Coordinates of C-alpha atoms in Angstrom, one line a residue:
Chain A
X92 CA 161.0 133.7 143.9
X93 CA 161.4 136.8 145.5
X94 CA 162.3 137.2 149.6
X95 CA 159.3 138.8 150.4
X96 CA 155.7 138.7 149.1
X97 CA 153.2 140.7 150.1
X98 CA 149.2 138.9 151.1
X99 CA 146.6 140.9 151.1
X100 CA 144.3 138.9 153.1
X101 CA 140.3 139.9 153.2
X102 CA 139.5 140.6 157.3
X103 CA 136.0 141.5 158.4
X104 CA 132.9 139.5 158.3
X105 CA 130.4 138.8 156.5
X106 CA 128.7 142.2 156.2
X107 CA 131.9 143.8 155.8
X108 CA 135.6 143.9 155.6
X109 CA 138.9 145.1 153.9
X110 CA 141.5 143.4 152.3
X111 CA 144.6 143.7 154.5
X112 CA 148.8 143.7 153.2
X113 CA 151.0 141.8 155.0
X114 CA 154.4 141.5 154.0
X115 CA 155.8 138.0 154.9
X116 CA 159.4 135.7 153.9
X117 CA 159.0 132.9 151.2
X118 CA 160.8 129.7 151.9
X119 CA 161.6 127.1 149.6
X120 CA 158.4 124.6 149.5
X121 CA 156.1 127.1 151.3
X122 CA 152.7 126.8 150.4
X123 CA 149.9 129.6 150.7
X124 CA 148.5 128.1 154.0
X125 CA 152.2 127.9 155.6
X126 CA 152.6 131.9 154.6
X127 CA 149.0 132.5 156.9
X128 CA 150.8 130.8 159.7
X129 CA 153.4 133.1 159.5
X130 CA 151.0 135.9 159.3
X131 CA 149.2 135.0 162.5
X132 CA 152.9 134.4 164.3
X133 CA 154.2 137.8 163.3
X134 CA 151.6 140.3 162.3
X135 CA 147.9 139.5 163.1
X136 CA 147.4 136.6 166.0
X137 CA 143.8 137.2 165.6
X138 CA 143.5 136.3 162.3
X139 CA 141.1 133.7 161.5
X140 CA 141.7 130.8 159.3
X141 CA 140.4 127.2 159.3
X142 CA 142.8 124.0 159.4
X143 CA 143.8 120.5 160.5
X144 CA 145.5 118.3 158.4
X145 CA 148.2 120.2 156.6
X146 CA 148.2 117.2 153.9
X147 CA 145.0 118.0 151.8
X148 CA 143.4 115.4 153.6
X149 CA 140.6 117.4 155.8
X150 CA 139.7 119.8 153.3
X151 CA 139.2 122.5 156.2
X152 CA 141.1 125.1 154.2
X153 CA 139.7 126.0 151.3
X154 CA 139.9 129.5 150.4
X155 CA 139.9 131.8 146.8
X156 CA 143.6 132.4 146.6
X157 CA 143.6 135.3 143.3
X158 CA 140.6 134.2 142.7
X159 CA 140.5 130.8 142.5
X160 CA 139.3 128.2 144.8
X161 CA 141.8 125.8 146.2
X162 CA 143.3 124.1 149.1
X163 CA 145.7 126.6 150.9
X164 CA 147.5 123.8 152.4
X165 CA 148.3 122.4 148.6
X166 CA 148.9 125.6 146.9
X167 CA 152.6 126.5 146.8
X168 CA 153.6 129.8 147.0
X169 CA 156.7 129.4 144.1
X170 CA 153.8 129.2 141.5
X171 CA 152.8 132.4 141.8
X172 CA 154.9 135.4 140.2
X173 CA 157.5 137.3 141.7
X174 CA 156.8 141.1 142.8
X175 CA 152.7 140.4 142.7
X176 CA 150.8 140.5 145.9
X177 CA 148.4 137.2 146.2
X178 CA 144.7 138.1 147.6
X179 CA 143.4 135.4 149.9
X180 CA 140.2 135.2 149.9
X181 CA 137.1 133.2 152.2
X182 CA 134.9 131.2 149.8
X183 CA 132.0 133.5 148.2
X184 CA 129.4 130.9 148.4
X185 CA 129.2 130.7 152.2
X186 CA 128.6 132.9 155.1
X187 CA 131.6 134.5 155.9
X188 CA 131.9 134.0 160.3
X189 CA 135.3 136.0 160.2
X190 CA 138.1 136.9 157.8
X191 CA 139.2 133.3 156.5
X192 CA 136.4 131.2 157.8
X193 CA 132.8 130.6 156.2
X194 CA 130.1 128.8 157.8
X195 CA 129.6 125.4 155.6
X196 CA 126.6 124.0 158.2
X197 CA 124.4 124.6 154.7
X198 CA 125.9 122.0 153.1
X199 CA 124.9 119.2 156.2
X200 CA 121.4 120.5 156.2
X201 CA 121.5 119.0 152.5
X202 CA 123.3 115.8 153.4
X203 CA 120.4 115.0 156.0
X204 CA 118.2 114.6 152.9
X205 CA 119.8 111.5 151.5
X206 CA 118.6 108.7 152.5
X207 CA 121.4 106.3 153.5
X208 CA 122.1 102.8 152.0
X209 CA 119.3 100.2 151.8
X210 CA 119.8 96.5 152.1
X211 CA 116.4 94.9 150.2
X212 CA 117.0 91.2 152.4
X213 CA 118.8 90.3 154.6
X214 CA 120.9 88.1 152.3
X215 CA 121.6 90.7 150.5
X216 CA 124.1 91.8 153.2
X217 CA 125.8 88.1 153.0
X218 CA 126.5 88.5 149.1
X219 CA 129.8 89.7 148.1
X220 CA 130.3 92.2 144.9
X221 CA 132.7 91.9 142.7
X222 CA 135.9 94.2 142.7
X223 CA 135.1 96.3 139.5
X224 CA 131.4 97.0 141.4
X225 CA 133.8 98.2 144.4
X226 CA 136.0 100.2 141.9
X227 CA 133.3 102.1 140.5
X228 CA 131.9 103.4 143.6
X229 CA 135.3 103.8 145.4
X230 CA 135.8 107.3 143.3
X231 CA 133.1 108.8 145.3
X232 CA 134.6 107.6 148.7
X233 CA 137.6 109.9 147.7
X234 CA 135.9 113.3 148.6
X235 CA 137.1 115.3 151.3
X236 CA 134.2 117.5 151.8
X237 CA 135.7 120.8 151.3
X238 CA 133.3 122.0 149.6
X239 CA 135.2 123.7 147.2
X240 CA 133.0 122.3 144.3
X241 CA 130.1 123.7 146.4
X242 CA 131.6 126.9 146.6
X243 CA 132.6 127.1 142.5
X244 CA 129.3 126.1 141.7
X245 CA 127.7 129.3 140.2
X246 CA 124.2 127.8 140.7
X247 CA 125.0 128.1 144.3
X248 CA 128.0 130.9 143.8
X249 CA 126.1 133.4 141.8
X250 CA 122.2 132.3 141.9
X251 CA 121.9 131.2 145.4
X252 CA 119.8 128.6 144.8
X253 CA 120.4 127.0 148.3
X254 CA 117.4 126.0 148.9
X255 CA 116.5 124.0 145.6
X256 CA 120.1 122.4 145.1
X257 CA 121.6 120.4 146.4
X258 CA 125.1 120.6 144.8
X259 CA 128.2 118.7 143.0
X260 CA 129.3 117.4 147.0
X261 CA 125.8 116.0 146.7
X262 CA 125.5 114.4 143.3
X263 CA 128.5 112.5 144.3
X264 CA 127.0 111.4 147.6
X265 CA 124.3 110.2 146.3
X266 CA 126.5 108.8 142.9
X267 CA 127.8 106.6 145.3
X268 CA 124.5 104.8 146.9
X269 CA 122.7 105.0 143.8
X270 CA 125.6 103.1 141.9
X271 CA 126.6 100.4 144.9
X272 CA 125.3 97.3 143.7
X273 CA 124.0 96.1 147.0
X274 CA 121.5 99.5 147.4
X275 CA 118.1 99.0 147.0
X276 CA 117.1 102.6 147.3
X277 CA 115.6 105.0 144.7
X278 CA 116.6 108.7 144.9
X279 CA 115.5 109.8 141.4
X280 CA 113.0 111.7 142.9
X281 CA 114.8 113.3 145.5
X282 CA 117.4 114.4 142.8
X283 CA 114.9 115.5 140.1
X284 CA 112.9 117.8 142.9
X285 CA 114.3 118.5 146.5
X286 CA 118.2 118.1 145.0
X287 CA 117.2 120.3 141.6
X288 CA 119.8 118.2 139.4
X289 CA 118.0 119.4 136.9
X290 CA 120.0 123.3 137.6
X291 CA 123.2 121.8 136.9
X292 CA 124.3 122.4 133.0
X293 CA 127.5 120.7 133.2
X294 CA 130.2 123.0 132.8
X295 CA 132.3 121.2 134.9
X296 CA 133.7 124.0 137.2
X297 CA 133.2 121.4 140.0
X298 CA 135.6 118.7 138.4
X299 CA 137.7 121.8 137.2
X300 CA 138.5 122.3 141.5
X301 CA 138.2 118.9 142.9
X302 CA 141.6 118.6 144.9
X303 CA 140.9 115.0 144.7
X304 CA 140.3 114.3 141.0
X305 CA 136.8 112.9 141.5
X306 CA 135.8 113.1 137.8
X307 CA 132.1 115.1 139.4
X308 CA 130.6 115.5 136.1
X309 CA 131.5 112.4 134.0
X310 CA 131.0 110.0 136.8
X311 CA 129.0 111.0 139.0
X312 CA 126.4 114.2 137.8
X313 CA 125.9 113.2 133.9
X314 CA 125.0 109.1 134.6
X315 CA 122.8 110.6 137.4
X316 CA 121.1 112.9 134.4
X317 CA 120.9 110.1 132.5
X318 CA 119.0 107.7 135.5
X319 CA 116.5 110.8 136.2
X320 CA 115.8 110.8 131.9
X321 CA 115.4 107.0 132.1
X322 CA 112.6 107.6 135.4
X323 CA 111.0 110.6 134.5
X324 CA 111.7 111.9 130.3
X325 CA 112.4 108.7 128.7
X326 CA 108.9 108.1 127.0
X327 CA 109.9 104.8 125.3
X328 CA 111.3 103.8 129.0
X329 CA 107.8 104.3 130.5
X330 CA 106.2 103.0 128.0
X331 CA 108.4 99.6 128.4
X332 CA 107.7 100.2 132.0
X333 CA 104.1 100.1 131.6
X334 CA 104.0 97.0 129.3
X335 CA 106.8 94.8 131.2
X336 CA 106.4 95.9 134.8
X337 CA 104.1 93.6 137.0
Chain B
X275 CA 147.9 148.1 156.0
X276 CA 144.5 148.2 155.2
X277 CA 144.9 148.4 151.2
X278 CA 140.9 148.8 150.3
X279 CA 137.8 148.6 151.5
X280 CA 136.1 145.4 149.8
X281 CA 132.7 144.1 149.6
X282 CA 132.8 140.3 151.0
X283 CA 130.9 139.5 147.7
X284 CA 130.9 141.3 143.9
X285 CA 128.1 139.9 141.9
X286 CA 128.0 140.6 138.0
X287 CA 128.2 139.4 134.6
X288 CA 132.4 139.0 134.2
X289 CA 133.0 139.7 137.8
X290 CA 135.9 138.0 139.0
X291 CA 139.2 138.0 141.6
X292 CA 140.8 135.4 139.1
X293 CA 143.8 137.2 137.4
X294 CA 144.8 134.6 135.0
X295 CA 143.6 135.0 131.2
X296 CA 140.5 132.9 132.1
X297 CA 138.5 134.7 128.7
X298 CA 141.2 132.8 126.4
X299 CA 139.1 129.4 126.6
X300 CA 135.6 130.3 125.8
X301 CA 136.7 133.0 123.2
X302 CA 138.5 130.0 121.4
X303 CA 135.7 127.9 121.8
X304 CA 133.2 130.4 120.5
X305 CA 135.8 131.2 117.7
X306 CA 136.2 127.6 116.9
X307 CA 132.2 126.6 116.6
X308 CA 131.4 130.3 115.0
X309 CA 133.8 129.0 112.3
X310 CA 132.2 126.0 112.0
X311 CA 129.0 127.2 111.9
X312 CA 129.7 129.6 108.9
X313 CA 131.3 127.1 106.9
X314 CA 128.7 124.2 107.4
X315 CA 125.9 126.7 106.3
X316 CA 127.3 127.9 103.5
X317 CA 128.0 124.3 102.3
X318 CA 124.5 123.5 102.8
X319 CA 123.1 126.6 101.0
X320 CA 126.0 126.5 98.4
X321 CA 124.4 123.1 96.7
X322 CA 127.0 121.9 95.0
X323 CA 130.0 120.2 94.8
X324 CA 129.2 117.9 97.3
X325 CA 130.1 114.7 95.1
X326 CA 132.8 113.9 93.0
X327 CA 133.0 111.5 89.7
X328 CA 128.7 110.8 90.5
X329 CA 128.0 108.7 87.5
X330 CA 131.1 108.4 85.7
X331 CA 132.9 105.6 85.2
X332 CA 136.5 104.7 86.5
X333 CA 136.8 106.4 89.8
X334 CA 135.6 105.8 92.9
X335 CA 132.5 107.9 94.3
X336 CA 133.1 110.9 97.1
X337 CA 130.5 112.1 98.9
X338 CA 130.5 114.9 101.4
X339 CA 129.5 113.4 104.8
X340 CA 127.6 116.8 104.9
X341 CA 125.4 115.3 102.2
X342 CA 125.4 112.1 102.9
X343 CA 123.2 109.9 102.5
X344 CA 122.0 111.5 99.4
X345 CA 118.8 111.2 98.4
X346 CA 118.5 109.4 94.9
X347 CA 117.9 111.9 91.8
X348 CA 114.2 111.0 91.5
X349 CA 113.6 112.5 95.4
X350 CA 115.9 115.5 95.0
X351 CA 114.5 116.2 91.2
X352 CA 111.0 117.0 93.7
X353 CA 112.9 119.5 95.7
X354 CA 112.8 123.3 95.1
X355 CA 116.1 124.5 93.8
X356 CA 117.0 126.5 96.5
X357 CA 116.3 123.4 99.2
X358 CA 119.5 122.1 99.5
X359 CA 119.5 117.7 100.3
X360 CA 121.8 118.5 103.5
X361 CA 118.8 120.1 105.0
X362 CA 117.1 116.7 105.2
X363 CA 120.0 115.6 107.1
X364 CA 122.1 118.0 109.2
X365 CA 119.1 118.0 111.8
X366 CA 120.7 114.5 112.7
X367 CA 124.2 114.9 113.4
X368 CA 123.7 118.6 114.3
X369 CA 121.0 117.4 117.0
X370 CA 123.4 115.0 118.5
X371 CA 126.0 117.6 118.7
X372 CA 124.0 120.3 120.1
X373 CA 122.6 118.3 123.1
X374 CA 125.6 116.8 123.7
X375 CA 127.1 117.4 127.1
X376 CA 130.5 118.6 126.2
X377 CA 129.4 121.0 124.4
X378 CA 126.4 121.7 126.2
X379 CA 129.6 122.7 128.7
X380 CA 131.0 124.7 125.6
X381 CA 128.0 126.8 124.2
X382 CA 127.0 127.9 127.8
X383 CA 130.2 128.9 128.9
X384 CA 130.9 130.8 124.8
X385 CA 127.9 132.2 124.1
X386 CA 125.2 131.8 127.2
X387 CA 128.2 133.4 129.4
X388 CA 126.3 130.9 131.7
X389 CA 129.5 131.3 133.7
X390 CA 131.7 132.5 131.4
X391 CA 134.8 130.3 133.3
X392 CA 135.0 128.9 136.5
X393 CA 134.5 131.4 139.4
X394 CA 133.9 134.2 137.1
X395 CA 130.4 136.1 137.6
X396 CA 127.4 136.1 135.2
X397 CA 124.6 138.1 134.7
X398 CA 122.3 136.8 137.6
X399 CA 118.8 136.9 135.8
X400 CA 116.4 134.5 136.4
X401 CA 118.1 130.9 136.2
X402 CA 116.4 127.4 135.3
X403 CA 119.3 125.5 134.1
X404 CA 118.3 122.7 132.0
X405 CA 114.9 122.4 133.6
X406 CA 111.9 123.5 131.5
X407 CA 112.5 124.7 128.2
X408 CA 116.0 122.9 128.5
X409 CA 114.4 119.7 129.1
X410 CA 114.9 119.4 124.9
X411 CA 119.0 118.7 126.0
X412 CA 117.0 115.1 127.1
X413 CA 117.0 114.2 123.6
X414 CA 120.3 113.3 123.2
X415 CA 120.1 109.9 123.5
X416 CA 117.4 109.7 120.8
X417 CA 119.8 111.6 118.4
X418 CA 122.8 108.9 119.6
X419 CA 120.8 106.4 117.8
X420 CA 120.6 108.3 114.5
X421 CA 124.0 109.0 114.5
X422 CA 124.8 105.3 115.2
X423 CA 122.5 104.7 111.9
X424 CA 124.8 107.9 110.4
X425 CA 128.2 106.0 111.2
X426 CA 126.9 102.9 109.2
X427 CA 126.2 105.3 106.4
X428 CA 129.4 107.0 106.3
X429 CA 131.0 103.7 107.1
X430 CA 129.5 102.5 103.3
X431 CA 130.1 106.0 101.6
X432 CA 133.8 105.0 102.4
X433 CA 133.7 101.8 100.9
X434 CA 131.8 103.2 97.6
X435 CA 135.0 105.8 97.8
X436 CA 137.3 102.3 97.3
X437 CA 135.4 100.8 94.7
X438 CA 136.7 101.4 91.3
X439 CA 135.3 100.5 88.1
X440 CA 138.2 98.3 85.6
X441 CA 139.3 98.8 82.6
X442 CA 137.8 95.0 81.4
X443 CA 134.3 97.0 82.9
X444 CA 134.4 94.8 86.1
X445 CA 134.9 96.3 89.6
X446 CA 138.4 96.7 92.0
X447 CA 139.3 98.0 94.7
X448 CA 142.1 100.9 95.0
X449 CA 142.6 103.5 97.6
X450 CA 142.8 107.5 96.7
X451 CA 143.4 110.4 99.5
X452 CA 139.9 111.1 98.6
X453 CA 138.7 107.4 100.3
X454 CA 141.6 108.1 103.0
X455 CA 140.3 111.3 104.2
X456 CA 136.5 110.1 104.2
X457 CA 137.9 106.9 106.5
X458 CA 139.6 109.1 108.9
X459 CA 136.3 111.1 109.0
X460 CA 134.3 108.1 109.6
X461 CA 136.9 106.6 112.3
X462 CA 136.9 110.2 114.0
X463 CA 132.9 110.1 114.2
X464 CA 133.1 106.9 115.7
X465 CA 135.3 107.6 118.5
X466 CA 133.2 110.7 119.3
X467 CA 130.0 109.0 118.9
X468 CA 131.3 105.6 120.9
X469 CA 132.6 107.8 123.9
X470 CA 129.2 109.4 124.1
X471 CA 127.8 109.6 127.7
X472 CA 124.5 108.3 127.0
X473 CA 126.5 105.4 125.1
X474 CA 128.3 104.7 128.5
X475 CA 124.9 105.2 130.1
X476 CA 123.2 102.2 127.5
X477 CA 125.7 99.9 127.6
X478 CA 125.9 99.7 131.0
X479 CA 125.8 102.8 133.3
X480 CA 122.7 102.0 134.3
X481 CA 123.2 98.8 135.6
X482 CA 124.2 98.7 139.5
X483 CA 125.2 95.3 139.5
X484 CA 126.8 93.8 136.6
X485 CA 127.3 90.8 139.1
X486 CA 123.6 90.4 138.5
X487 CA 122.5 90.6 135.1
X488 CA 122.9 88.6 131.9
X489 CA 125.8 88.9 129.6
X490 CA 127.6 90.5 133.3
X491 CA 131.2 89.9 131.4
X492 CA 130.2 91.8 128.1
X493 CA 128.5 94.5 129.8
X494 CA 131.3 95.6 131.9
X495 CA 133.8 95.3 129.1
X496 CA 131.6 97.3 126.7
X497 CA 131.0 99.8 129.6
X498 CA 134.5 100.1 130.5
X499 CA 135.0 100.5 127.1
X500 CA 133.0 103.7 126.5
X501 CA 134.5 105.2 130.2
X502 CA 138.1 104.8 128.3
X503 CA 137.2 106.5 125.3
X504 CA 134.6 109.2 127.3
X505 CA 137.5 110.0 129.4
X506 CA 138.7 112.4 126.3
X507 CA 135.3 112.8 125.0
X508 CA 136.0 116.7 124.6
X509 CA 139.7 115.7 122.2
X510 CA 136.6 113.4 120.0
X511 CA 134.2 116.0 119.6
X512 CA 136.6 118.4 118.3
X513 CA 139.2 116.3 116.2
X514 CA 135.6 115.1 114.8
X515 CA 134.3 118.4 114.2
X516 CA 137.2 119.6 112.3
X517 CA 137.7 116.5 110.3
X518 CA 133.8 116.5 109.0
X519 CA 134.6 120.1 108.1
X520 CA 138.1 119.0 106.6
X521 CA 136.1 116.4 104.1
X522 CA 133.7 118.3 102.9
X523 CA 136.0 120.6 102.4
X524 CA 138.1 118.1 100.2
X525 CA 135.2 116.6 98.0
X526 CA 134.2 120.4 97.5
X527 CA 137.5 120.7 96.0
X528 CA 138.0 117.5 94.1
X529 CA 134.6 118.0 92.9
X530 CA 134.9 121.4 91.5
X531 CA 138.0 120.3 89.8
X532 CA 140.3 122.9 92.1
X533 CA 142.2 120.0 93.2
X534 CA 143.0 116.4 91.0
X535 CA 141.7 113.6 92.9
X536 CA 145.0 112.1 91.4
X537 CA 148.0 113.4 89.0
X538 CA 147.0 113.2 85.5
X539 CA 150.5 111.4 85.0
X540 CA 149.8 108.9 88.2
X541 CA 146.0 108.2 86.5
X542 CA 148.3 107.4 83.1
X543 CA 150.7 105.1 84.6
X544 CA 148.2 102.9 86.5
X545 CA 146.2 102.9 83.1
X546 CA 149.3 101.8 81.2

């Protein structure tokens, strides 16, 4: 890799902005986050760009580096060719506040419609599962929240559907109540209406940018599809229902 | 240095930052199913071919899973001559296919451009997803139990392929390439069809608590089972895709005489 690269980093807000060079030195191991830092220390100290953690462990900074959505702090810089500039971007999906940082607060106004875990008895809470049950569920504990398969998803990304949709963040969320065994909620409903699982057609760009690995549509949105078709399109189901169910 | 003045947002059919040669998948995949396609129609309309050695003595029986099971003489004898017996099938296996949720993922992103890849724009018309007149993608699990009742089918077609008649008039059994390639067909079918998400789902995705219900050990193994195989349910569906076409394409062959089943001078030695 070359001694220089040049960022061209988008500044403004979200009504508008300009995408910005900045020339800065490439170490060994750098990764895309560590070349903003050097940015803010020797060209622009009012740049804006969200972090914490520095391990992909916070998820606070997600970006679209050439175009793709990704962890800055987990994106090394030697992948990239030599001689090209690399465009940083803020996520499209979400108000932009300035330059590098989006406004997620969208995404908790969704949260706040799933209802939490439900004990049925009070024994219930007593009774141990087994460690497969634990296994199962413990892929959805894995996610980060940041949002980067909320920001790829192009029912959100490109239809704005925001306030029908809840989004792949979501489907795992609630993956993860609906599938513990000790749970005694339903949230069919709240997926098939005021989540809108029914938008999703499973093309997987979610899984495609999860920094953790969560498999989002295998695990976690398609068994989901296939509990709202058992409650609500499953004919022989409800008919079963109607003849077995006191 | 303020290189441009940008837009925060581009919206837009093919729209994208991405600079990587993110076209190359769904062209394949449109590519791969267009050829597909072609072929499997023109086999149906074509007619023929479709089974080798059909009434003749000595050699085991081929059948072209596209025309399989066949309808017995007296049924087909009824049909127009331009209604082709894989009509009365390929609504089955084509069914399961087509709401199938890998390539439910492939069509959209090939042909619906419905996003083309991953962070690439698409036209932004009016979208429903698979709500409405997409509900029909809910049939899939209906069509999974046909094409469990298909891999039984096949499953016999490939011991009729193995079943010869002797020279003393009696029955043996002896394996050709023509019996080989119909058992990798059938074994290819089954891995797609057994690492089928609404499989998973059946056996035991929809259980919470396997801790709970009857046959808990069974479940989970049958369960865990399908996640193993689901896990490359894309590699199944294509392997299994090709290898149909790949039969068909090999009884067309050995039944229009293009290619010997087996070497005239093989066929004399085992006779000698």
């Amino acid at each position: 890799m070359s001694d220089e690269v040049i960022l061209k980093i988008y500044r403004g807000d979200d009504t508008s902005g300009e995408m910005v060079d900045y020339s800065v030195p490439v170490a060994p191991g750098m990764v895309v986050l560590d070349a903003i830092h050097t940015v803010q220390a020797t060209h622009a100290p009012d740049l804006a760009a969200r972090w914490n953690c520095k391990a992909g462990k916070c998820g606070s900074c997600g970006g679209e580096v050439n175009g793709k959505p990704r962890l800055m702090c987990m994106d090394r810089m030697d992948k990239y060719p030599d001689n090209e500039p690399i465009e940083i971007r803020p996520m499209k999906s979400f108000p932009i506040m300035k330059d590098l940082v989006y406004d997620v607060a969208w995404n908790y106004r969704v949260n706040e419609k799933i209802p939490p875990i439900e004990m049925a008895a009070e024994s219930d809470e007593e009774r141990l599962f087994s460690q497969e049950e634990a296994d199962r569920v413990q892929e959805f504990r894995k996610c980060i929240e940041c949002f980067l398969c909320q920001n790829v998803c192009y029912v959100i990304r490109e239809h704005d559907k925001k306030q029908e949709f809840g989004g792949p963040r979501f489907f795992v969320r609630v993956a993860g109540l609906e599938m513990h065994p000790l749970d005694k909620a339903n949230r069919l409903g709240l997926l098939k209406n005021d989540l809108g699982l029914g938008y999703c057609n499973i093309t997987k760009c979610c899984t495609e940018v999860c920094p953790e690995s969560i498999a989002i549509t295998d695990n976690a949105i398609i068994p989901l599809k296939e509990r709202v078709v058992d409650e609500f399109y499953d004919p022989v189901k409800k008919l079963f229902r109607v003849l077995f169910t006191k | 240095m303020a290189s441009e003045v940008s837009a925060p947002r581009e919206y837009g059919l093919g729209k994208t930052e991405r600079r990587d040669s993110w076209w190359v998948g769904p062209l394949a995949t449109a590519l791969g199913f267009g050829a597909f396609i072609l072929y499997s129609t023109f086999r149906d309309i074509y007619n023929d071919d479709y089974v080798s050695f059909e009434g003749r003595a000595g050699w085991g029986e081929l059948l072209s899973p596209f025309y399989s099971p066949l309808p017995p003489e007296s049924i087909r004898g009824l049909l127009p001559i331009w209604f082709s017996p894989a009509f009365l099938i390929l609504w089955a296996p084509g069914g399961f296919r087509l709401t199938c949720y890998y390539y439910r993922k492939a069509y959209y992103r090939a042909y619906f451009l419905d996003p083309p890849a991953c962070a690439v724009g698409e036209s932004r018309s009016k979208y429903r997803g698979e709500t409405r007149l997409f509900l029909f993608q809910n049939l899939h699990r209906y069509f999974l139990y046909f094409a469990l009742m298909f891999l039984v089918l096949l499953s016999i077609d490939v011991v009729r392929a193995c079943v010869f008649e002797s020279k003393d008039g009696g029955m043996t059994f002896g394996v050709s390439v023509g019996s080989l390639v119909l058992l990798a067909n059938v074994t290819l079918l089954s891995m797609y069809t057994f690492s089928c998400h609404s499989l998973r789902h059946l056996v035991g995705g929809n259980i919470d608590c396997f801790s709970c219900v009857a046959f808990r050990k069974g479940r989970y193994k049958l369960w865990k089972g399908t996640s193993f195989l689901n896990k490359n349910h894309m590699l199944w569906a294509w392997v299994s895709l090709f290898m149909v076409g790949f039969a068909d394409f090999y009884v067309w062959m050995v039944a229009s005489g293009t290619i010997p089943e087996m070497p005239d001078e093989l066929k004399e030695l085992i006779e000698k």
